[in-house]
XYZ file of C-alpha atoms in Angstrom:
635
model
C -9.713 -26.998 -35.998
C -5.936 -28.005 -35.272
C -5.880 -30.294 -32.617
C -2.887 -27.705 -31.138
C -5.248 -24.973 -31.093
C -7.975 -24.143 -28.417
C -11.247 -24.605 -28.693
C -13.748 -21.715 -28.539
C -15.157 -23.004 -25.345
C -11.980 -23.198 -23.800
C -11.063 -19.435 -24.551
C -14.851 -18.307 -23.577
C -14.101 -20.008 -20.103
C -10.635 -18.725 -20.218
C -11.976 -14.833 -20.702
C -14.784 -15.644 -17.999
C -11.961 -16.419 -15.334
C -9.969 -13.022 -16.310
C -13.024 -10.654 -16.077
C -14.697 -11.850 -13.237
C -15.500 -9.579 -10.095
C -15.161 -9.700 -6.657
C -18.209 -9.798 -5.155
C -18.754 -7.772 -1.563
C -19.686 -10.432 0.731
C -21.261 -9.877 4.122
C -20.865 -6.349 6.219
C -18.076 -3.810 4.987
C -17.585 -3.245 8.146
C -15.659 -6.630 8.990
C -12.256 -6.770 8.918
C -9.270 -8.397 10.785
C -7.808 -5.008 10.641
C -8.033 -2.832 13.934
C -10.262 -0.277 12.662
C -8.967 2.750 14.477
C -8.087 5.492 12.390
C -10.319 8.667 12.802
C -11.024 11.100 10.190
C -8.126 13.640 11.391
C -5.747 10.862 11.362
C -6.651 10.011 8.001
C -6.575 13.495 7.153
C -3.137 13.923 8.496
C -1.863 10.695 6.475
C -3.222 12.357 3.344
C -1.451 15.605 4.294
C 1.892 13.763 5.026
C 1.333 11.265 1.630
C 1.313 14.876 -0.342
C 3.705 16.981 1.410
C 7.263 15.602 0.908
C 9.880 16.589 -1.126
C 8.085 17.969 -3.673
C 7.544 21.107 -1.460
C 10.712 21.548 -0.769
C 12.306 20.901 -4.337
C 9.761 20.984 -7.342
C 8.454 24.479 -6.554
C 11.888 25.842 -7.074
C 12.572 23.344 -10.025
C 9.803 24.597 -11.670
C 10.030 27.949 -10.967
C 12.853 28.390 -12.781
C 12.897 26.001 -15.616
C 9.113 25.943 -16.998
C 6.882 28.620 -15.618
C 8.248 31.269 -13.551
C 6.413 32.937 -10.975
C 3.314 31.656 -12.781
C 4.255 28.775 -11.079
C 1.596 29.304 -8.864
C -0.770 28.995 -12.207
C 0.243 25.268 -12.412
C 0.210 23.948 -9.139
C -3.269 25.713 -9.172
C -4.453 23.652 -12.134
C -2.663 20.589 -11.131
C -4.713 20.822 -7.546
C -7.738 20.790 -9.805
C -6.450 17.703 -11.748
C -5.614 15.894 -8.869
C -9.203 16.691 -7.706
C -10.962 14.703 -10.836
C -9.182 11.928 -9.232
C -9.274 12.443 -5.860
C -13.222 13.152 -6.083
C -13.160 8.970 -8.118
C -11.249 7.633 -4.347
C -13.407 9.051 -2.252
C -16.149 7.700 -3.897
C -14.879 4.615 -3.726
C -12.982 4.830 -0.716
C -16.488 5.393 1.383
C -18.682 2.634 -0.773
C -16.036 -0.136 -0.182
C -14.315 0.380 2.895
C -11.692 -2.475 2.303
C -7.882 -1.710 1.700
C -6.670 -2.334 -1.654
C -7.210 0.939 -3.031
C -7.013 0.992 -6.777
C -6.292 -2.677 -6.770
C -9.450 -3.430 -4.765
C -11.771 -0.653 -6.911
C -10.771 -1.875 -10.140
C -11.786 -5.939 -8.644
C -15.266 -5.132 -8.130
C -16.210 -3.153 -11.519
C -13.475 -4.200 -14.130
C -12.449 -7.665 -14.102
C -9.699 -9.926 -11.820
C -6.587 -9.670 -14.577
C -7.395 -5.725 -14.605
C -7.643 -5.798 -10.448
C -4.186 -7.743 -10.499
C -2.165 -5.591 -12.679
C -3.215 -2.236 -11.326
C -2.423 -3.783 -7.891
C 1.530 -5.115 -9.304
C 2.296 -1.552 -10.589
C 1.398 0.045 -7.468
C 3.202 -2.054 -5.559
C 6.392 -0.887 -7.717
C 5.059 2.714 -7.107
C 5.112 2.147 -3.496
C 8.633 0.399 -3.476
C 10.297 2.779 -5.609
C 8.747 6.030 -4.472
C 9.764 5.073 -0.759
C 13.465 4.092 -1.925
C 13.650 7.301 -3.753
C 12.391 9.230 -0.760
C 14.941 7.994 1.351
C 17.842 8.385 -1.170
C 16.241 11.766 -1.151
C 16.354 12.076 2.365
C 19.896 11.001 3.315
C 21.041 13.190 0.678
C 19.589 15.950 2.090
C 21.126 15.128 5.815
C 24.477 14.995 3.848
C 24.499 18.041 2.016
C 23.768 19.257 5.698
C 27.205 17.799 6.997
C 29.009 19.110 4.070
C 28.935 15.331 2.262
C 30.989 14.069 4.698
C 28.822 11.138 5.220
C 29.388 10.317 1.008
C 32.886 10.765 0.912
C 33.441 8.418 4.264
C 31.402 5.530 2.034
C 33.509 6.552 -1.225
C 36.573 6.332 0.385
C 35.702 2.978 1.589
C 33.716 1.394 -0.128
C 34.507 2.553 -3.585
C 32.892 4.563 -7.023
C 30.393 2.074 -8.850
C 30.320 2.078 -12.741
C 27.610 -0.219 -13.163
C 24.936 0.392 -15.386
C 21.562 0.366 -12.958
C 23.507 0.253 -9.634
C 24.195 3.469 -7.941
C 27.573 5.144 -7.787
C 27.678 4.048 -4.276
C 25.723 1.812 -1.618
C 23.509 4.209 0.604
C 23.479 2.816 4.172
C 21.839 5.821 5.797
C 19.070 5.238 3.293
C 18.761 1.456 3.977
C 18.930 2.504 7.941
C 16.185 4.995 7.765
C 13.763 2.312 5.845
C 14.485 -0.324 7.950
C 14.261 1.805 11.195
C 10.629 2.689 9.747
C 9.275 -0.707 8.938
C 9.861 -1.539 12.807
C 7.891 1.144 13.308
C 5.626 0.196 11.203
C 5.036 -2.980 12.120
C 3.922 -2.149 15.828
C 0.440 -1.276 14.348
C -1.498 1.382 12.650
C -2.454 3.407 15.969
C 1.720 3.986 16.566
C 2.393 4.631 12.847
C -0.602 7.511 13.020
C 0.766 8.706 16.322
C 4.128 8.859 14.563
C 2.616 10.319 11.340
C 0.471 12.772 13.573
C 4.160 14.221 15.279
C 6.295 15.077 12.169
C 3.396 16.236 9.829
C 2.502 18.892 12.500
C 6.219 19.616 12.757
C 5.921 20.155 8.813
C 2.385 22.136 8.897
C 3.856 24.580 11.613
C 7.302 24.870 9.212
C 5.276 25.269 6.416
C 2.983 28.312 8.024
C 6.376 29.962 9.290
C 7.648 29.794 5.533
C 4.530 31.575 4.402
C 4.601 34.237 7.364
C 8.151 34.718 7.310
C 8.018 34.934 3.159
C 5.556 37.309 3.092
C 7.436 39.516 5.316
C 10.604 39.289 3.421
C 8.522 39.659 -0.317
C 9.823 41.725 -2.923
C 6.921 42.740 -5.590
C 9.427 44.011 -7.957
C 10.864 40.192 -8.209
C 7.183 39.544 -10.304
C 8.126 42.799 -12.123
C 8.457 43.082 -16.131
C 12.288 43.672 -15.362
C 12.781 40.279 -13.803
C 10.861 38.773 -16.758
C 7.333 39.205 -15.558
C 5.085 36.659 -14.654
C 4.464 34.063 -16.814
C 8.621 34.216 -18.680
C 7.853 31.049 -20.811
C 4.523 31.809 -21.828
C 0.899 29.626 -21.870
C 3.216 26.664 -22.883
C 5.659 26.592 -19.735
C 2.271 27.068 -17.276
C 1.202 23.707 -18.817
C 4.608 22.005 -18.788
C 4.663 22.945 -14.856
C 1.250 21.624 -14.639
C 2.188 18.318 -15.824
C 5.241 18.281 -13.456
C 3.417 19.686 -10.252
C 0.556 17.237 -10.918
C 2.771 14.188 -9.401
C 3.280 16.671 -5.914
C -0.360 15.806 -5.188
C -0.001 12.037 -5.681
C -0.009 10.342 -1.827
C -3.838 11.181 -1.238
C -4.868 7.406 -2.270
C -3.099 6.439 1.041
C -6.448 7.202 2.703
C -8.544 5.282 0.411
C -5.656 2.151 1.408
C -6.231 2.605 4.951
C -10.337 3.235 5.178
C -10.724 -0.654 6.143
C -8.380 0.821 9.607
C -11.105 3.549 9.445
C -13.693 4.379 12.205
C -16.398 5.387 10.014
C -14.760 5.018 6.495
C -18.212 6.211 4.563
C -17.713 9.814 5.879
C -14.137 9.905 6.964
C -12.865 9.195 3.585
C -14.383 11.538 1.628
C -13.968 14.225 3.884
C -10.412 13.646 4.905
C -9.433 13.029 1.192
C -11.383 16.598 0.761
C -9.215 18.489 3.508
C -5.870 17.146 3.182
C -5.892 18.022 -0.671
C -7.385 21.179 -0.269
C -4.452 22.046 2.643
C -1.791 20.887 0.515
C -2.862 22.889 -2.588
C -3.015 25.874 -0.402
C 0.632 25.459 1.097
C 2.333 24.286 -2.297
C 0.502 27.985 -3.584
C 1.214 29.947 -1.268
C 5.019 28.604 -0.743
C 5.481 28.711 -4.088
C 4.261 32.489 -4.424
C 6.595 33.773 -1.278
C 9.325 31.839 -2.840
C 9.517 33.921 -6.339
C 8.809 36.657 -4.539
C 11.742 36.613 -1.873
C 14.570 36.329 -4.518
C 13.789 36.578 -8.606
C 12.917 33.104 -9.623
C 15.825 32.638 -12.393
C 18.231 32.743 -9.581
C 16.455 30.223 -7.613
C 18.616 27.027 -6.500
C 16.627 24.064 -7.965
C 17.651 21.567 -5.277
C 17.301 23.504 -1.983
C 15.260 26.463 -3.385
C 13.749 27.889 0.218
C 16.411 26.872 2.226
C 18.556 28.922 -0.033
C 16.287 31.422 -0.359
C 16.431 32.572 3.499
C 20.280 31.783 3.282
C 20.510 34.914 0.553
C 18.505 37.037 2.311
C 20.452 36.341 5.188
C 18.416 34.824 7.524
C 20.636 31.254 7.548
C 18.673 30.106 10.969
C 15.206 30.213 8.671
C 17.348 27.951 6.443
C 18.059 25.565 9.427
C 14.522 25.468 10.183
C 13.565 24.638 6.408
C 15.892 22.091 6.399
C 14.596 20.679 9.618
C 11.195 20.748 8.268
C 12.274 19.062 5.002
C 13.628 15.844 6.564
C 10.778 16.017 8.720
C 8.244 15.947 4.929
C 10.244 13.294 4.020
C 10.474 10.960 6.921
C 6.193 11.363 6.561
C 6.007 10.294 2.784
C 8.868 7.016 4.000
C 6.661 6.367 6.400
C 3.530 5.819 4.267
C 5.297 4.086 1.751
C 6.358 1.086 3.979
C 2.641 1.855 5.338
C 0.524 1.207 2.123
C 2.556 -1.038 0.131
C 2.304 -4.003 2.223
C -1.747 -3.524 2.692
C -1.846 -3.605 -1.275
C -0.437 -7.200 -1.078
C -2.099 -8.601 2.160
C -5.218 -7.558 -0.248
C -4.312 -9.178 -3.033
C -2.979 -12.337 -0.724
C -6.180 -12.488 0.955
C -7.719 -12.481 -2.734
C -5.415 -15.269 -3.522
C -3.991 -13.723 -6.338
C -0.615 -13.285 -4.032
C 0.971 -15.249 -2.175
C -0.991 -16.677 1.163
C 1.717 -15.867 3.496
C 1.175 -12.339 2.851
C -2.365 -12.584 4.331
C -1.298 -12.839 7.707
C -2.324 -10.682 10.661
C -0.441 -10.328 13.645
C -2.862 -11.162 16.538
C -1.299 -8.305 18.764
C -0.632 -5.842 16.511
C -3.218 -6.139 13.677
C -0.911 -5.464 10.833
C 0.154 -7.285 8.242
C 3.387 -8.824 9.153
C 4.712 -10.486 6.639
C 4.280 -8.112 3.736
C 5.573 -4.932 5.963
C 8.899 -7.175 6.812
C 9.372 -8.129 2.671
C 8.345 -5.031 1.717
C 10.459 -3.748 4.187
C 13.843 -5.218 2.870
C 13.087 -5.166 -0.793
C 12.912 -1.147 -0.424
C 16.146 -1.149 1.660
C 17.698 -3.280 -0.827
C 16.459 -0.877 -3.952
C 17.559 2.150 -2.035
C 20.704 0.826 -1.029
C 22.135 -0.675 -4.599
C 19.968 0.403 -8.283
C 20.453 3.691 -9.459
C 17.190 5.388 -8.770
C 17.329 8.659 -11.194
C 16.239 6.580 -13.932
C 13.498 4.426 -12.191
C 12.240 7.732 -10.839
C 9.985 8.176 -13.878
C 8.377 4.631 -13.828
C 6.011 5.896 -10.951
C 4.311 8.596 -13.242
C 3.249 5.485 -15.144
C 2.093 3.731 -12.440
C 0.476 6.156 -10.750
C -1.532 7.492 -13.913
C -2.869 3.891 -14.930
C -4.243 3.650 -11.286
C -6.223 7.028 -11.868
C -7.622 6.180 -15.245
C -8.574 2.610 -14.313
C -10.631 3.776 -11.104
C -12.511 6.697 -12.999
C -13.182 4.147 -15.070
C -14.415 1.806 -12.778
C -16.519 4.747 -10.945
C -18.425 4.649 -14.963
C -18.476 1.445 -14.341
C -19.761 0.689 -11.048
C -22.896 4.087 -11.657
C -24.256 1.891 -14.107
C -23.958 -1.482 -13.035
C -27.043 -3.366 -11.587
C -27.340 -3.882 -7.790
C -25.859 -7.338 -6.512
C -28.720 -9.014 -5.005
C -29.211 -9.085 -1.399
C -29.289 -12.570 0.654
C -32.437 -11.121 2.165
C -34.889 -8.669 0.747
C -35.252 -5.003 2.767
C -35.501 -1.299 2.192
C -32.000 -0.923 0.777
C -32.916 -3.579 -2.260
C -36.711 -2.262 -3.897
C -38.235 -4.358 -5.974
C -39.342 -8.173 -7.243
C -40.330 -9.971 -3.413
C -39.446 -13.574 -3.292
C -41.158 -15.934 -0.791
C -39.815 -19.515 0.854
C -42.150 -22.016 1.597
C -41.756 -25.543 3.411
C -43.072 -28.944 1.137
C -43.186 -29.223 -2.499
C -43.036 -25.921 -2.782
C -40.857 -24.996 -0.185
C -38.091 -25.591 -3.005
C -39.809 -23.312 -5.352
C -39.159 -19.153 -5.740
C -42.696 -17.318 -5.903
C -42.272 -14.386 -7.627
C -44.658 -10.856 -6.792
C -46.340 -8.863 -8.928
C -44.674 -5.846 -7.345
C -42.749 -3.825 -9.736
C -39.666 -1.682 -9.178
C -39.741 1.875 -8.280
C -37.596 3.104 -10.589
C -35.694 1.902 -13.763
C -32.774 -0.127 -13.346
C -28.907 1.014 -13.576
C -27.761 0.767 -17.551
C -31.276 1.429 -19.279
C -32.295 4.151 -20.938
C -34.380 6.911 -19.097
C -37.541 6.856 -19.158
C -38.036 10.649 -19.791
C -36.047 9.776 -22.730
C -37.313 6.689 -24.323
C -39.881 8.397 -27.088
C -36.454 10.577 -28.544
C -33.962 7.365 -28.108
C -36.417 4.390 -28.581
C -33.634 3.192 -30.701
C -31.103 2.628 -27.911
C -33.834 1.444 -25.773
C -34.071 -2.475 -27.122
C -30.989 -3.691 -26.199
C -29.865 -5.663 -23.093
C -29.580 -2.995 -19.831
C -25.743 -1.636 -19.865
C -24.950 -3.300 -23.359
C -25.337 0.392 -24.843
C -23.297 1.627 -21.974
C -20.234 -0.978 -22.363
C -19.941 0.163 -25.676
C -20.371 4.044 -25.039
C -17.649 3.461 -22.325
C -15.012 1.711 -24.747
C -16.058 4.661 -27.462
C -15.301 7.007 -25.073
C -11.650 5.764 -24.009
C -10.799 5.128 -27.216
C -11.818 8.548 -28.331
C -9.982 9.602 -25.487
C -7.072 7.889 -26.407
C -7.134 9.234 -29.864
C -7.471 13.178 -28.340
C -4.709 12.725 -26.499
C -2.347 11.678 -29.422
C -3.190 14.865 -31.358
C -3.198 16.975 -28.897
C 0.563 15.585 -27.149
C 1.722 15.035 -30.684
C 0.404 16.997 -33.171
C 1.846 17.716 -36.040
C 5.823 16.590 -35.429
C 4.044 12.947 -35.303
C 1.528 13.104 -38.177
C 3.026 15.535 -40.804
C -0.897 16.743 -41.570
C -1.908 20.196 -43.132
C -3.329 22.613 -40.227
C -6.746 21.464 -41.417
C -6.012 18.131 -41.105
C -4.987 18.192 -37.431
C -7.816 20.498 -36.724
C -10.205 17.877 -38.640
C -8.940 15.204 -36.542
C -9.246 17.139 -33.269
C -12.548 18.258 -33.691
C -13.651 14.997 -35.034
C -11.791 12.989 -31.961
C -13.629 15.288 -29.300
C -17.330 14.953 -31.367
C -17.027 11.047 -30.717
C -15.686 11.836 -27.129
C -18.309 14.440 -26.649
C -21.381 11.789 -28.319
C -20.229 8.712 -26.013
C -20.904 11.287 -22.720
C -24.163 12.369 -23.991
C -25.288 8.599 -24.907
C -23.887 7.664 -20.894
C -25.488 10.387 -19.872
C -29.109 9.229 -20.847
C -28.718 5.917 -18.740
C -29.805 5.553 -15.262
C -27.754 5.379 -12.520
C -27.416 3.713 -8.899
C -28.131 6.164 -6.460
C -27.129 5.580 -2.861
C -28.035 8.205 -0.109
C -25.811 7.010 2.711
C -22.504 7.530 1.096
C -20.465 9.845 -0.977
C -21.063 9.732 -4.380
C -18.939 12.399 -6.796
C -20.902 14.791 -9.049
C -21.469 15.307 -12.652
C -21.068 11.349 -13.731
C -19.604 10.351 -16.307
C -18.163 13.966 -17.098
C -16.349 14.358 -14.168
C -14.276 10.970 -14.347
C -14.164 11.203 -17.969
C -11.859 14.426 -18.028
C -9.737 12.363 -15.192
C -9.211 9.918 -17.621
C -8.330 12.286 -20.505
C -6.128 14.085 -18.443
C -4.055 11.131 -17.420
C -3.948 9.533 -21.051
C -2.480 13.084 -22.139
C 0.000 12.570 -18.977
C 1.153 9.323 -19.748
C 1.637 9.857 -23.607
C 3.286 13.003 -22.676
C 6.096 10.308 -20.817
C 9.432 8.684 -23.192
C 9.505 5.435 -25.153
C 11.897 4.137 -21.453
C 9.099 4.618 -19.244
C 7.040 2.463 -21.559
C 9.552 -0.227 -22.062
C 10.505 -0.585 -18.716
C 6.837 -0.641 -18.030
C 6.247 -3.128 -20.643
C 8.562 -5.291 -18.989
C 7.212 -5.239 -15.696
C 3.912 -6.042 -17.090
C 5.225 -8.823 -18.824
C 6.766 -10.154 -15.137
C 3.066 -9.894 -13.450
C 1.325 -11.671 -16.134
C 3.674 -14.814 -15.214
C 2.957 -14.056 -11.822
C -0.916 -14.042 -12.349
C -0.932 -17.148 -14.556
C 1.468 -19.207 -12.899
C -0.202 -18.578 -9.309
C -2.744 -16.013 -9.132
C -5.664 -17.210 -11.354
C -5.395 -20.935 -10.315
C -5.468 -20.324 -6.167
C -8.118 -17.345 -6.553
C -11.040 -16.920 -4.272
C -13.314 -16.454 -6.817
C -11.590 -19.633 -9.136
C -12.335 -21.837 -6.127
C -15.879 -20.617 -4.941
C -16.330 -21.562 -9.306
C -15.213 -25.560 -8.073
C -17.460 -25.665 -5.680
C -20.139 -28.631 -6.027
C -22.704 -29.865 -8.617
C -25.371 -27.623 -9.884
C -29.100 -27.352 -8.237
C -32.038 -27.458 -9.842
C -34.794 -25.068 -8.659
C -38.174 -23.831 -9.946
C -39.677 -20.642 -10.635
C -43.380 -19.830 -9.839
C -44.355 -16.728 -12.298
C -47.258 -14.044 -11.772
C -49.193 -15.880 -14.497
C -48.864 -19.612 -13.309
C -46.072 -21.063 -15.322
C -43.287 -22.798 -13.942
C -40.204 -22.718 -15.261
C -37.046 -24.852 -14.119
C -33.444 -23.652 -13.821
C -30.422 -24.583 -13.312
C -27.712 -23.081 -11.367
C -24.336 -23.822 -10.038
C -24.472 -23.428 -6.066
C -23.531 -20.096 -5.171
C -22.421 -18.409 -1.749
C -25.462 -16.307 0.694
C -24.502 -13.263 -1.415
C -24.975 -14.196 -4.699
C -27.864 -16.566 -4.050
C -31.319 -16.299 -2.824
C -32.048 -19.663 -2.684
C -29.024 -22.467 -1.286
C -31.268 -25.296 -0.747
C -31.160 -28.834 -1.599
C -32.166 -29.694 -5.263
C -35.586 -30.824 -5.491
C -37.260 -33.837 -7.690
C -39.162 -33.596 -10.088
């Protein structure tokens, strides 16, 4: 081999350190957090993550340009969408009540490089969905004053003509964020107090928009005259459905806050199972009284309800619409600047961030430092870079997260239990006993066996019909069902989003392809299907594994291939920037790459049912991961 080149040992190390998982040490329950967050105000921080000003702008956006009154049609299968993944965080959200989120999901089933990049892009999701929003928001304010406030900065300030900078600096944007990271910053009780005020303001705006639609409804605006129902056909339902599928995205808030949570194993699941179900009801509903106040190809895309009541000629509704708009808005800001800096004290406290980003205020509870930087670097965005074109990098973002934690929910089913630092009912199975001389430093092994099969073999039920699949090493089969299965997945989605103005094939062809593409996809299932599972009784676990996350990760591949070559190359890039982030800092001052460092290796023997004793070796390891930590023996 070229001297140059590195050696095999060197790149099996090398792939050790990027896969390896973070281990949960010690109680879930400890945190330097304040846990203090019921399940209503998680709940109501779901609510306010989903209802911004997508309520207020999409459903007349896509009411008019993609699916017409069927409108309602999409956001109804996008709620169901959004439910594949929601079902995956909750899950999660109430087996490993730390914040993190994705980032912290993806750490303990997938791998540490995995866990770091889904943790940079949502960062970037965070940053540039709160700059947005407030862009968003002042503009709204302005268009309320008649754009005086725009003209004052033109006038003085000047037109920009720079590509990526805005046409003009927004200072009521950069006010607003900084204004809510002081907020912010006085801990998570005031921010949910805060949160608690303006999403009731919204819920009660929202009800009198339903009430006072209803009232005002025209039937004859759904009427063949007007173009019917569904004007654009199966295809512009589906194109609405991928649009309306980003209104839901801001329910992962509450799987970022459940380490602030009371009782995170049943406050996440159920809060993540209200506040979606609540939000697809209003964005229905509104979006059904909408089309039917005023026909929906006369509908004002940017202020659709507000200029809905203004036609009909109630212009105080409109007021009121507007009031409850800002008041959507200010919710989503605020959760934003709330989430994005708990994603890097996280990763910080991981090591794979900076260390200064780990620190907790001792009054407050909150992490400081990251809600300050994150703080200014979403002023900054929102006051300079032209955000229209950025807008679309979140889609990304956002759909990597939700394929790489229905992954990891595949993942994690089928995984074996870590082993406990002391035996009891929660971990069944081979009994280990200490003793205090010669053999104090030996492991004697029972002859009890466990109770049921472990995670990742084949069932036994199961066994005489697949005795094939049933020699290899537990969850070898699975790893390679799972990759099958994404890559089949992968390979759907490109004839299906493509079709036939990519490949140029005969009808048959395509159909060949398609049919052959959802056979493998439909085969890996079956073969995960036939594996055993963990099972735990005291928290949440989501139904029908692995079908259920497997369509969440179909749908999101079709999502994201659905997205321009940009989006990918700006994505690219930013990849690109995190990988010289992870390997110039993160993978060197990692946890998990120092708790690897840590002393010589101990030898220890193994007493056997039948006599024979065996001697291992073993690198010292910390209470969680070890049974034994006790000073090597001699021979």
């Amino acid at each position: 081999m070229a001297p140059w080149l590195p050696s095999t040992t060197s790149l099996a190390r090398l792939c050790q350190k990027l896969n390896r998982l973070k281990p949960l040490e010690g109680s879930s329950m400890e945190t330097s957090l304040q846990r203090c967050l019921s399940t209503l105000d998680l709940t109501l921080l779901g609510v306010g993550g989903m209802v911004g000003s997508g309520l207020y702008v999409l459903t007349g956006t896509v009411a008019k340009q993609m699916a017409g009154p069927a409108v309602i049609v999409s956001f109804s299968v996008a709620a169901v969408a959004s439910l594949l993944a929601a079902l995956c965080y909750a899950e999660f959200g109430a087996r490993v009540p730390r914040t993190g989120s994705a980032y912290l999901f993806t750490y303990v089933s997938m791998g540490e490089l995995w866990a770091f990049l889904i943790g940079w892009n949502v960062l970037l999701e965070y940053l540039i969905g709160g700059a947005a929003v407030a862009r968003a928001w002042s503009g709204y304010l302005d268009s309320m004053f008649s754009h005086r406030i725009r003209n004052f900065t033109e006038d003085h300030v000047g037109v920009w003509q720079v590509p990526f900078l805005a046409h003009y600096p927004d200072f009521l944007a950069t006010g607003i964020i900084l204004l809510a990271s002081a907020l912010i910053s006085c801990g998570a009780r005031i921010s949910s107090w805060l949160n608690h005020a303006l999403s009731a303001v919204s819920l009660v705006i929202i009800l009198f928009i339903i009430i006072m639609g209803f009232v005002l409804a025209h039937p004859h605006n759904w009427s063949p005259e007007e173009g019917g129902f569904a004007p654009f056909g199966f295809s512009g339902i589906l194109a609405g459905t991928a649009t309306c599928f980003f209104a839901f995205v801001g329910f992962d808030v509450i799987a970022a806050s459940c380490e602030e949570a009371q009782n995170p194993k049943r406050a996440v699941p159920i809060a993540i199972a209200i506040s979606l179900g609540l939000v697809a009801s209003a964005y229905i509903l509104v979006s059904a009284v909408l089309t039917l106040m005023v026909p929906w190809h006369s509908l004002d895309p940017d202020s659709a309800l507000a200029d809905a009541f203004y036609r009909r000629g109630y212009s105080w509704a409109g007021f009121i619409v507007a009031a409850g708009s800002i008041c959507a808005m200010n919710t989503v800001l605020l959760l934003n600047l709330f989430s994005g800096p708990r994603i890097i004290y996280a990763m910080a406290t991981d090591g794979l961030f900076f260390q200064a980003f780990a620190h907790v205020h001792p009054r407050t509870q909150v992490p400081m430092v990251g809600i300050l930087v994150f703080g200014v670097l979403m002023a900054f965005t929102a006051l300079l870079l032209d955000l229209e074109a950025l807008v679309q990098f979140l889609s990304i973002g956002t759909l990597l997260a939700y394929t790489f934690v229905a992954t990891s929910i595949i993942v994690l089913r089928f995984q074996k239990a870590p082993p406990s630092s002391s035996p009891g009912p929660a971990s069944p199975g081979l009994v280990a006993k200490e003793y205090d001389s010669f053999q104090d430093h030996t492991q004697l092994v029972g002859t009890e066996q466990p109770l049921a099969p472990e995670p990742g073999q084949l069932r036994p039920g199961l066994r005489p019909y697949l005795g094939f699949l049933a020699g290899r090493n537990p969850g070898a089969t699975v790893a390679w069902a799972l990759s099958v299965m994404v890559a089949s997945a992968i390979t759907m989605g490109c004839i299906l989003v493509f079709g036939d103005s990519a490949l140029h094939l005969p009808n048959w062809g395509y159909i060949l392809l398609l049919l052959l593409s959802t056979a493998v996809f439909v085969l890996s299932l079956l073969i995960l299907g036939a594996h055993q599972q963990r099972r735990q009784q005291d928290t949440f676990q989501m139904p029908l594994v692995p079908l259920t996350p497997a369509l969440s990760i179909l749908l999101n591949i079709c999502l994201m291939l659905k997205l321009n070559y940009m989006t990918w190359l700006r994505f690219s890039v930013w990849l690109l920037i995190g990988l010289v982030v992870y390997f110039g800092y993160g993978i060197w001052h990692s946890k998990e790459n120092q708790q690897e460092r840590q002393g010589p290796a101990t030898t220890r023997y193994v007493v056997f049912p039948n006599g024979s004793l065996e001697e291992t070796v073993q690198a010292v390891q910390p209470p969680s991961q070890a049974l034994v930590q006790q000073p090597s023996c001699t021979k």
